[in-house]
CSV table of C-alpha atoms in Angstrom, one decimal:
chain,number,residue,atom,x,y,z
A,30,MET,CA,16.8,-16.2,-21.8
A,31,LYS,CA,18.6,-13.5,-23.8
A,32,ARG,CA,15.9,-11.0,-23.0
A,33,LEU,CA,16.2,-11.7,-19.3
A,34,THR,CA,19.9,-11.0,-19.3
A,35,GLN,CA,19.3,-7.4,-20.2
A,36,PRO,CA,19.2,-5.2,-17.1
A,37,LYS,CA,16.0,-3.3,-18.0
A,38,ALA,CA,14.1,-6.4,-19.0
A,39,LEU,CA,15.3,-8.2,-15.9
A,40,ALA,CA,14.1,-5.3,-13.7
A,41,PHE,CA,10.7,-5.3,-15.5
A,42,GLU,CA,10.3,-9.0,-14.8
A,43,VAL,CA,11.2,-8.6,-11.2
A,44,LEU,CA,8.7,-5.7,-10.8
A,45,ARG,CA,6.0,-7.6,-12.6
A,46,HIS,CA,6.4,-10.7,-10.4
A,47,MET,CA,6.5,-8.5,-7.3
A,48,LEU,CA,3.2,-6.9,-8.3
A,49,LEU,CA,1.7,-10.3,-9.0
A,50,LEU,CA,2.8,-11.6,-5.6
A,51,LEU,CA,1.4,-8.4,-3.9
A,52,GLY,CA,-1.9,-8.9,-5.7
A,53,ALA,CA,-2.0,-12.6,-4.8
A,54,ALA,CA,-1.3,-11.8,-1.1
A,55,PHE,CA,-4.0,-9.2,-1.1
A,56,MET,CA,-6.6,-11.6,-2.5
A,57,LEU,CA,-5.5,-14.5,-0.3
A,58,PHE,CA,-5.4,-12.5,2.9
A,59,PRO,CA,-9.2,-12.8,3.7
A,60,PHE,CA,-9.0,-16.6,3.2
A,61,VAL,CA,-5.9,-16.8,5.5
A,62,VAL,CA,-7.7,-14.9,8.2
A,63,MET,CA,-10.7,-17.2,7.8
A,64,VAL,CA,-8.6,-20.3,8.3
A,65,SER,CA,-6.8,-18.7,11.2
A,66,THR,CA,-10.0,-17.7,12.9
A,67,SER,CA,-11.4,-21.2,12.5
A,68,LEU,CA,-8.5,-22.5,14.7
A,69,LYS,CA,-8.9,-20.0,17.6
A,70,PRO,CA,-11.0,-19.9,20.7
A,71,ALA,CA,-13.5,-17.0,21.1
A,72,GLY,CA,-11.2,-15.2,23.6
A,73,GLU,CA,-8.4,-14.9,21.1
A,74,ILE,CA,-10.6,-13.9,18.2
A,75,PHE,CA,-11.7,-10.7,20.0
A,76,SER,CA,-8.4,-10.0,21.6
A,77,PRO,CA,-6.7,-6.6,20.7
A,78,GLY,CA,-3.6,-8.3,19.3
A,79,PHE,CA,-3.6,-10.2,16.1
A,80,SER,CA,-1.6,-13.3,15.2
A,81,LEU,CA,-2.2,-15.8,12.5
A,82,LEU,CA,-1.4,-18.9,14.6
A,83,PRO,CA,-3.5,-19.3,17.8
A,84,GLN,CA,-1.9,-19.4,21.3
A,85,THR,CA,-4.5,-22.0,22.3
A,86,TRP,CA,-5.7,-24.3,19.5
A,87,ALA,CA,-9.5,-24.7,19.3
A,88,ALA,CA,-9.7,-26.4,15.9
A,89,VAL,CA,-11.3,-29.6,17.1
A,90,GLU,CA,-14.0,-27.7,19.1
A,91,ASN,CA,-14.8,-25.3,16.3
A,92,TYR,CA,-15.0,-27.9,13.5
A,93,THR,CA,-16.9,-30.3,15.7
A,94,THR,CA,-19.4,-27.6,16.5
A,95,ALA,CA,-19.7,-26.7,12.8
A,96,PHE,CA,-20.5,-30.2,11.8
A,97,THR,CA,-22.8,-31.2,14.7
A,98,ARG,CA,-24.8,-28.0,15.4
A,99,ILE,CA,-26.1,-28.0,11.8
A,100,PRO,CA,-26.2,-30.7,9.0
A,101,LEU,CA,-23.1,-29.2,7.3
A,102,GLY,CA,-22.2,-32.5,5.6
A,103,ARG,CA,-25.7,-32.6,4.1
A,104,PHE,CA,-25.4,-29.0,2.8
A,105,ILE,CA,-22.0,-29.9,1.1
A,106,LEU,CA,-23.5,-33.1,-0.4
A,107,ASN,CA,-26.5,-31.0,-1.7
A,108,GLY,CA,-24.0,-28.6,-3.3
A,109,VAL,CA,-22.1,-31.4,-5.0
A,110,PHE,CA,-25.3,-33.1,-6.3
A,111,VAL,CA,-26.9,-29.8,-7.5
A,112,GLY,CA,-23.7,-28.6,-9.1
A,113,ALA,CA,-23.0,-31.9,-10.8
A,114,ALA,CA,-26.6,-32.2,-12.1
A,115,ILE,CA,-26.6,-28.6,-13.4
A,116,PHE,CA,-23.3,-29.1,-15.2
A,117,PHE,CA,-24.5,-32.3,-16.8
A,118,PHE,CA,-27.6,-30.7,-18.3
A,119,GLN,CA,-25.7,-27.6,-19.2
A,120,ALA,CA,-23.1,-29.6,-21.1
A,121,LEU,CA,-25.8,-31.8,-22.7
A,122,ILE,CA,-27.5,-28.7,-24.1
A,123,ALA,CA,-24.5,-26.5,-24.8
A,124,VAL,CA,-22.4,-28.9,-26.8
A,125,PRO,CA,-24.8,-29.7,-29.6
A,126,CYS,CA,-26.0,-26.0,-29.7
A,127,ALA,CA,-22.3,-24.8,-29.9
A,128,TYR,CA,-21.6,-27.4,-32.7
A,129,ALA,CA,-24.6,-26.2,-34.7
A,130,LEU,CA,-23.5,-22.5,-34.3
A,131,ALA,CA,-19.9,-23.2,-35.2
A,132,LYS,CA,-20.0,-25.8,-37.9
A,133,LEU,CA,-23.5,-26.1,-39.5
A,134,ARG,CA,-24.7,-23.7,-42.2
A,135,PHE,CA,-28.4,-22.6,-41.8
A,136,ARG,CA,-30.4,-19.5,-42.1
A,137,GLY,CA,-30.5,-17.4,-38.9
A,138,ARG,CA,-27.4,-18.9,-37.4
A,139,GLU,CA,-25.8,-15.5,-36.8
A,140,THR,CA,-29.0,-14.1,-35.4
A,141,ILE,CA,-29.3,-16.9,-32.9
A,142,PHE,CA,-25.7,-16.3,-31.9
A,143,VAL,CA,-26.5,-12.6,-31.3
A,144,PHE,CA,-29.3,-13.7,-29.0
A,145,VAL,CA,-26.7,-15.9,-27.2
A,146,LEU,CA,-24.5,-12.9,-26.7
A,147,LEU,CA,-27.4,-10.9,-25.5
A,148,GLY,CA,-28.2,-13.6,-23.0
A,149,LEU,CA,-24.8,-13.1,-21.4
A,150,LEU,CA,-25.8,-9.5,-20.6
A,151,ILE,CA,-29.0,-10.5,-18.7
A,152,PRO,CA,-28.4,-10.8,-14.9
A,153,PRO,CA,-29.7,-14.0,-13.4
A,154,GLN,CA,-31.9,-12.0,-11.0
A,155,ALA,CA,-34.0,-10.5,-13.9
A,156,PRO,CA,-36.0,-13.6,-14.7
A,157,ALA,CA,-36.4,-14.7,-11.1
A,158,ILE,CA,-40.1,-13.9,-10.7
A,159,PRO,CA,-41.3,-15.6,-13.9
A,160,LEU,CA,-39.1,-18.7,-13.0
A,161,TYR,CA,-40.6,-18.8,-9.5
A,162,ILE,CA,-44.1,-18.6,-10.9
A,163,ALA,CA,-43.3,-21.4,-13.4
A,164,MET,CA,-41.8,-23.6,-10.7
A,165,TRP,CA,-44.8,-23.0,-8.4
A,166,GLN,CA,-47.3,-23.8,-11.1
A,167,LEU,CA,-45.4,-27.1,-11.8
A,168,GLY,CA,-45.3,-27.9,-8.1
A,169,LEU,CA,-41.5,-28.0,-8.0
A,170,ILE,CA,-40.9,-25.3,-5.4
A,171,ASP,CA,-38.8,-26.6,-2.5
A,172,THR,CA,-37.4,-29.6,-4.5
A,173,TYR,CA,-34.0,-30.4,-6.1
A,174,ALA,CA,-35.7,-29.8,-9.5
A,175,ALA,CA,-36.3,-26.1,-8.5
A,176,LEU,CA,-32.6,-25.7,-7.9
A,177,ILE,CA,-31.4,-27.6,-11.1
A,178,ILE,CA,-33.9,-26.8,-13.9
A,179,PRO,CA,-33.6,-22.9,-14.0
A,180,SER,CA,-29.8,-23.2,-14.4
A,181,SER,CA,-29.8,-26.1,-16.9
A,182,ILE,CA,-29.2,-23.8,-19.9
A,183,SER,CA,-25.9,-21.8,-19.9
A,184,VAL,CA,-25.5,-19.2,-22.6
A,185,PHE,CA,-21.9,-18.8,-21.5
A,186,GLY,CA,-21.3,-22.6,-22.0
A,187,ILE,CA,-22.7,-22.3,-25.5
A,188,PHE,CA,-20.4,-19.4,-26.3
A,189,LEU,CA,-17.4,-21.0,-24.8
A,190,MET,CA,-17.8,-24.3,-26.6
A,191,ARG,CA,-18.6,-22.5,-29.9
A,192,GLN,CA,-15.3,-20.7,-29.6
A,193,PHE,CA,-13.5,-24.0,-29.3
A,194,PHE,CA,-15.5,-25.8,-32.0
A,195,ARG,CA,-14.7,-23.0,-34.5
A,196,GLN,CA,-11.0,-24.0,-34.2
A,197,VAL,CA,-11.6,-27.6,-35.2
A,198,PRO,CA,-10.7,-28.2,-38.9
A,199,ASP,CA,-13.7,-28.6,-41.2
A,200,ASP,CA,-11.8,-31.3,-43.0
A,201,LEU,CA,-12.0,-33.5,-39.9
A,202,ILE,CA,-15.8,-33.2,-39.9
A,203,HIS,CA,-16.0,-33.8,-43.7
A,204,ALA,CA,-13.9,-36.9,-43.3
A,205,ALA,CA,-16.2,-38.2,-40.5
A,206,ARG,CA,-19.3,-37.6,-42.7
A,207,ILE,CA,-17.6,-39.5,-45.6
A,208,ASP,CA,-17.0,-42.4,-43.1
A,209,GLY,CA,-20.8,-42.5,-42.5
A,210,LEU,CA,-21.1,-40.7,-39.2
A,211,ASN,CA,-24.2,-38.6,-38.7
A,212,GLU,CA,-24.1,-35.2,-36.9
A,213,PHE,CA,-25.0,-36.7,-33.6
A,214,ALA,CA,-22.1,-39.1,-33.7
A,215,ILE,CA,-19.7,-36.4,-34.9
A,216,VAL,CA,-20.7,-34.3,-31.8
A,217,TRP,CA,-20.3,-37.0,-29.2
A,218,ARG,CA,-17.6,-39.2,-30.7
A,219,ILE,CA,-15.3,-36.6,-32.2
A,220,MET,CA,-16.0,-33.1,-31.0
A,221,VAL,CA,-16.5,-33.9,-27.3
A,222,PRO,CA,-13.3,-35.9,-26.8
A,223,SER,CA,-11.3,-33.1,-28.5
A,224,ALA,CA,-13.0,-30.5,-26.4
A,225,MET,CA,-12.1,-31.9,-23.0
A,226,PRO,CA,-9.9,-28.8,-21.9
A,227,ALA,CA,-12.8,-26.5,-22.7
A,228,LEU,CA,-15.3,-28.7,-21.0
A,229,ILE,CA,-13.2,-28.9,-17.9
A,230,ALA,CA,-12.8,-25.1,-17.8
A,231,PHE,CA,-16.6,-24.8,-18.2
A,232,ALA,CA,-17.1,-27.4,-15.5
A,233,VAL,CA,-15.0,-25.5,-13.0
A,234,LEU,CA,-16.7,-22.2,-13.7
A,235,SER,CA,-20.2,-23.8,-13.6
A,236,LEU,CA,-19.4,-25.6,-10.3
A,237,VAL,CA,-18.0,-22.5,-8.7
A,238,TRP,CA,-20.9,-20.3,-9.8
A,239,ASN,CA,-23.6,-22.7,-8.8
A,240,TRP,CA,-21.8,-23.7,-5.5
A,241,ASN,CA,-21.8,-20.0,-4.5
A,242,GLU,CA,-25.3,-19.3,-5.8
A,243,TYR,CA,-27.3,-17.7,-3.0
A,244,PHE,CA,-30.1,-15.7,-4.5
A,245,TRP,CA,-32.2,-18.4,-6.3
A,246,PRO,CA,-31.9,-21.1,-3.6
A,247,LEU,CA,-33.0,-18.6,-1.0
A,248,ILE,CA,-36.4,-18.0,-2.8
A,249,ALA,CA,-36.8,-21.6,-4.1
A,250,ILE,CA,-36.0,-23.6,-1.0
A,251,GLN,CA,-37.6,-23.6,2.4
A,252,SER,CA,-36.6,-27.1,3.8
A,253,THR,CA,-33.4,-27.3,5.7
A,254,HIS,CA,-32.4,-30.7,4.3
A,255,LEU,CA,-32.4,-29.2,0.7
A,256,MET,CA,-30.2,-26.2,1.5
A,257,THR,CA,-27.0,-25.6,-0.5
A,258,PRO,CA,-23.7,-24.5,1.2
A,259,PRO,CA,-24.3,-20.7,1.1
A,260,LEU,CA,-27.8,-21.2,2.6
A,261,GLY,CA,-26.3,-23.5,5.2
A,262,ILE,CA,-23.7,-20.9,6.2
A,263,ALA,CA,-26.5,-18.3,6.5
A,264,PHE,CA,-28.6,-20.7,8.5
A,265,PHE,CA,-25.7,-21.4,10.8
A,266,ASP,CA,-25.0,-17.7,11.2
A,267,ASN,CA,-28.6,-17.1,12.3
A,268,ALA,CA,-28.7,-20.1,14.6
A,269,GLU,CA,-25.5,-19.0,16.3
A,270,ALA,CA,-26.7,-15.4,16.6
A,271,GLY,CA,-23.6,-14.3,14.6
A,272,THR,CA,-21.2,-14.1,17.6
A,273,ASN,CA,-19.6,-17.6,17.6
A,274,TYR,CA,-17.1,-16.8,14.9
A,275,GLY,CA,-14.8,-19.7,15.4
A,276,PRO,CA,-17.3,-22.4,14.4
A,277,LEU,CA,-18.7,-20.1,11.8
A,278,MET,CA,-15.3,-19.7,10.1
A,279,ALA,CA,-14.8,-23.4,10.4
A,280,ALA,CA,-18.0,-24.0,8.5
A,281,ALA,CA,-16.9,-21.4,5.9
A,282,VAL,CA,-13.6,-23.3,5.5
A,283,ALA,CA,-15.4,-26.6,5.1
A,284,VAL,CA,-17.6,-25.2,2.4
A,285,THR,CA,-14.8,-23.5,0.5
A,286,ALA,CA,-12.4,-26.5,0.6
A,287,PRO,CA,-14.2,-28.5,-2.1
A,288,LEU,CA,-13.9,-25.6,-4.6
A,289,VAL,CA,-10.2,-25.1,-3.8
A,290,ILE,CA,-9.5,-28.8,-4.3
A,291,ALA,CA,-11.5,-29.0,-7.5
A,292,PHE,CA,-9.6,-26.0,-8.9
A,293,LEU,CA,-6.2,-27.3,-7.9
A,294,VAL,CA,-7.0,-30.7,-9.5
A,295,ALA,CA,-8.3,-29.2,-12.7
A,296,GLN,CA,-6.0,-26.1,-12.8
A,297,ARG,CA,-3.9,-27.2,-15.8
A,298,ARG,CA,-6.8,-28.2,-17.9
A,299,PHE,CA,-8.7,-25.1,-16.8
A,300,LEU,CA,-5.9,-22.8,-18.2
A,301,GLU,CA,-5.6,-25.0,-21.4
A,302,GLY,CA,-9.4,-24.6,-21.9
A,303,PHE,CA,-9.2,-20.8,-22.0
A,304,ALA,CA,-6.0,-20.9,-24.0
A,305,VAL,CA,-7.5,-23.0,-26.8
A,306,THR,CA,-10.8,-21.1,-26.9
A,307,GLY,CA,-9.2,-17.7,-26.9
A,308,VAL,CA,-11.6,-16.5,-24.2
A,309,LYS,CA,-9.9,-14.2,-21.7
């Protein structure tokens, strides 16, 4: 409080908050326009003047068209199922791997961690062709498994959880071993409950990434009933010839809403997760 009473410090705080508000408004403006367009009839969308609120509300027509012209609800459920399944397997693999890299002493541990860091540098498009050939040889193309299996290992998840586990005191683990717990029990009964902020942060990032994933589902899925939200929006865009922007923006709002709600619900834990892991 003493620092804020000083004129220069107060001016700096005001300037900083003004810049933050300006940046937030700049980033939110496309989403505001998207919501506004989803409420307007076609005549107002292409009118020369621009206003956020429509003169004639067409929200019911646009959202009804979005949910009836294509199976948008099925696309959203596919996104929830695929995102939840991918995070389940990512956490199942990342947590014990991160524990081993953070707390166990064995030859080659640092070398393995270097490979984890190198894995962060590889774009997901690079192994697409080998993955497609593997899925095709296993007969999994155009199935839910083709969407889930290639993303079931997350090197970022391993890195994030390792950063958290490194801050857990070794004495806690030694005490657990003295009490008779094996390494498996230590991971799932002690480390996981204490790592919930990091796990929630990882869950939010994993869900957002896999919800918005477009490249791999585009080449692995052909059936309409298996499409994820981005593919569904593209399918709707093609079906509507790209001119009916009101229902198209309504579909985009419906697809974006679950991510916004999930982030707002987990916002506090999300920030705590990055604070305790030291990842910025």
